[in-house]
PDB file of C-alpha atoms in Angstrom:
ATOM      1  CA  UNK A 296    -146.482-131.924  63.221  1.00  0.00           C
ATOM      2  CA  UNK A 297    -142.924-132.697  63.622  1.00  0.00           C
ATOM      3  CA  UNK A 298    -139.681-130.499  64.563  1.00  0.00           C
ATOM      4  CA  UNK A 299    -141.220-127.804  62.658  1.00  0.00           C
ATOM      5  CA  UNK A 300    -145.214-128.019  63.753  1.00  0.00           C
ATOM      6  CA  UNK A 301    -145.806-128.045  60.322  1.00  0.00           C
ATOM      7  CA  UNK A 302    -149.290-128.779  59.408  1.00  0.00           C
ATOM      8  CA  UNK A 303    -149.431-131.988  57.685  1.00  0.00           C
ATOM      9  CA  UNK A 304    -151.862-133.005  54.902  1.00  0.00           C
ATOM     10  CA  UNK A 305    -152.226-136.163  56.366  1.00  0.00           C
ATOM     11  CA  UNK A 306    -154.052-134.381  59.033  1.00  0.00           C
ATOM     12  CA  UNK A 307    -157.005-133.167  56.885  1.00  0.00           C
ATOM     13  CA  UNK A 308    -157.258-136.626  54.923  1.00  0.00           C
ATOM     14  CA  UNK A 309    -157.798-138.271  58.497  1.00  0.00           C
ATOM     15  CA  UNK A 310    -160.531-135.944  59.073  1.00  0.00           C
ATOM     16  CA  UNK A 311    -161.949-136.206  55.339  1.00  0.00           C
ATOM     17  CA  UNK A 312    -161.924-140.485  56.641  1.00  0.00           C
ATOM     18  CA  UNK A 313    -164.802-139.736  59.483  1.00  0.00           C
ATOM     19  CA  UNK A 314    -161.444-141.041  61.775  1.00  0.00           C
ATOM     20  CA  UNK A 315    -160.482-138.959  64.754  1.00  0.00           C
ATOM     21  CA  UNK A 316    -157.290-137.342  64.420  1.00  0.00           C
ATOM     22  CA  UNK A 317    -154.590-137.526  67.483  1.00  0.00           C
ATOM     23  CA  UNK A 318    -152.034-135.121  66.329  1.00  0.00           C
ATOM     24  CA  UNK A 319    -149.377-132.670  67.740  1.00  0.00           C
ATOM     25  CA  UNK A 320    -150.981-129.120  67.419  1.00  0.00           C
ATOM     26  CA  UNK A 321    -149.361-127.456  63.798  1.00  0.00           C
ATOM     27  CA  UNK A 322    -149.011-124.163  63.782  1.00  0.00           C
ATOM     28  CA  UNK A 323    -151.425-122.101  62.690  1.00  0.00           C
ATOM     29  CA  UNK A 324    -153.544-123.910  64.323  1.00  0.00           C
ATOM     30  CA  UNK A 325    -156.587-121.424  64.757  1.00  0.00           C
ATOM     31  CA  UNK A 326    -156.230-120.795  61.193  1.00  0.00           C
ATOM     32  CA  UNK A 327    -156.972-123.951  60.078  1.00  0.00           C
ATOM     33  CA  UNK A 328    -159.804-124.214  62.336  1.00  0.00           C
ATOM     34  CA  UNK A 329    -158.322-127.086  63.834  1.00  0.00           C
ATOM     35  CA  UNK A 330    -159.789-127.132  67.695  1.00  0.00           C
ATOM     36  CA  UNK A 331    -159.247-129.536  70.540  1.00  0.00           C
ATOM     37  CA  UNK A 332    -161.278-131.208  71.431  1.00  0.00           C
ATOM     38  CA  UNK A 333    -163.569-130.201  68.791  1.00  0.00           C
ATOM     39  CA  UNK A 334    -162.619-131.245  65.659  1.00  0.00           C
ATOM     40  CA  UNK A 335    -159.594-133.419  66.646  1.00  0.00           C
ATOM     41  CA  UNK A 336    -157.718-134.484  70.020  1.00  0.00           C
ATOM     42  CA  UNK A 337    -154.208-132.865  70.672  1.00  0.00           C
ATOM     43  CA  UNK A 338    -151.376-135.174  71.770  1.00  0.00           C
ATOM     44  CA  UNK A 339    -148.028-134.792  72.481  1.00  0.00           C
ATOM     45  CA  UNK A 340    -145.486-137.331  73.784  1.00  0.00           C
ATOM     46  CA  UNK A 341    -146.115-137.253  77.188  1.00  0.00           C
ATOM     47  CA  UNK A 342    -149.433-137.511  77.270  1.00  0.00           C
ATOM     48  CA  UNK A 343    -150.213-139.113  73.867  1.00  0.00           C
ATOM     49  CA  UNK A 344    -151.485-143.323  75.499  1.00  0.00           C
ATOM     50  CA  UNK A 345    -153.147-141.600  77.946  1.00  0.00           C
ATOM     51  CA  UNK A 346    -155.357-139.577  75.838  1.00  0.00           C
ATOM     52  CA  UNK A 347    -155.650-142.734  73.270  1.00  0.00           C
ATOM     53  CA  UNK A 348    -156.952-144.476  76.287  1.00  0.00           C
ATOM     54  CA  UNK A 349    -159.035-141.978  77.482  1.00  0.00           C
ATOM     55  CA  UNK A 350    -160.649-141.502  73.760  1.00  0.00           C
ATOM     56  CA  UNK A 351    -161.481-145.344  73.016  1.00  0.00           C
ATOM     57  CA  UNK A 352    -163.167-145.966  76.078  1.00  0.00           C
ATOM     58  CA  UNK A 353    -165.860-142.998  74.909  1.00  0.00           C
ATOM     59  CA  UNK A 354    -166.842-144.143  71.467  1.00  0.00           C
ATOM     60  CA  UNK A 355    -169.705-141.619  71.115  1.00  0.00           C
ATOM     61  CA  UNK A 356    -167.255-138.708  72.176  1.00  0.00           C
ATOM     62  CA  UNK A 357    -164.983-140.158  69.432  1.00  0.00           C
ATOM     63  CA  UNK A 358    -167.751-140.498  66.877  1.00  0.00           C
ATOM     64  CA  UNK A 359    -168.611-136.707  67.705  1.00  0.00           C
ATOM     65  CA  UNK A 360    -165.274-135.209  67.584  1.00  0.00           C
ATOM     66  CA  UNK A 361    -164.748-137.058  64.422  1.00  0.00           C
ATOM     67  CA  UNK A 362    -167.918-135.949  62.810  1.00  0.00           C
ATOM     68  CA  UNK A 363    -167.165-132.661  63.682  1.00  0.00           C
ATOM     69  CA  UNK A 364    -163.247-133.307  62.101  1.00  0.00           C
ATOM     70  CA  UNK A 365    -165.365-134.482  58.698  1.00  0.00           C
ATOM     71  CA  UNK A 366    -167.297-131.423  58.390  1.00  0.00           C
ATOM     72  CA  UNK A 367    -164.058-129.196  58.553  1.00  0.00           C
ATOM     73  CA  UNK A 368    -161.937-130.948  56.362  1.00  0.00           C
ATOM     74  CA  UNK A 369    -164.671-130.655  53.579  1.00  0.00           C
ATOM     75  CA  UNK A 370    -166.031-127.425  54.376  1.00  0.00           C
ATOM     76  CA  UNK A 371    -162.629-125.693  54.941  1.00  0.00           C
ATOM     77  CA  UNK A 372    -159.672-127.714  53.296  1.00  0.00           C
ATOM     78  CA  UNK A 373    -159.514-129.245  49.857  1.00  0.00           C
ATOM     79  CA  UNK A 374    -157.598-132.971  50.005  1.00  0.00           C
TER      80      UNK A 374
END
């Protein structure tokens, strides 16, 4: 998201891949329907390998989360 917490497009094109999205939280999150968790996993710096970690040792919680990113990014966003 950067300095700003800008929502990036990248974000939405991961999502629009079937990939799971690790990202900082953008603002306007809510509005984008972007949900930890959910639809993608929220990092930050601290905890950002520990969550990676955490993620790739559940491959069907990664498949869902993911599946869940796809539907959003091509219900709700245009890429």
């Amino acid at each position: 998201a950067g300095t700003y917490r800008h929502p990036n497009p990248k974000y939405f094109e991961i999502m629009a891949s079937r990939s799971l999205l690790f990202a900082e939280k953008p603002l306007c999150a809510e509005m984008l329907e972007l949900r930890d968790g959910w639809n993608y996993v929220q990092i930050d710096q601290r905890n950002a390998l520990e969550k990676i970690r955490y993620y790739l040792a559940r491959p069907e919680l990664c498949e869902e989360i993911a599946s869940r990113g796809y539907q959003t990014a091509m219900g709700t966003h245009s890429c």
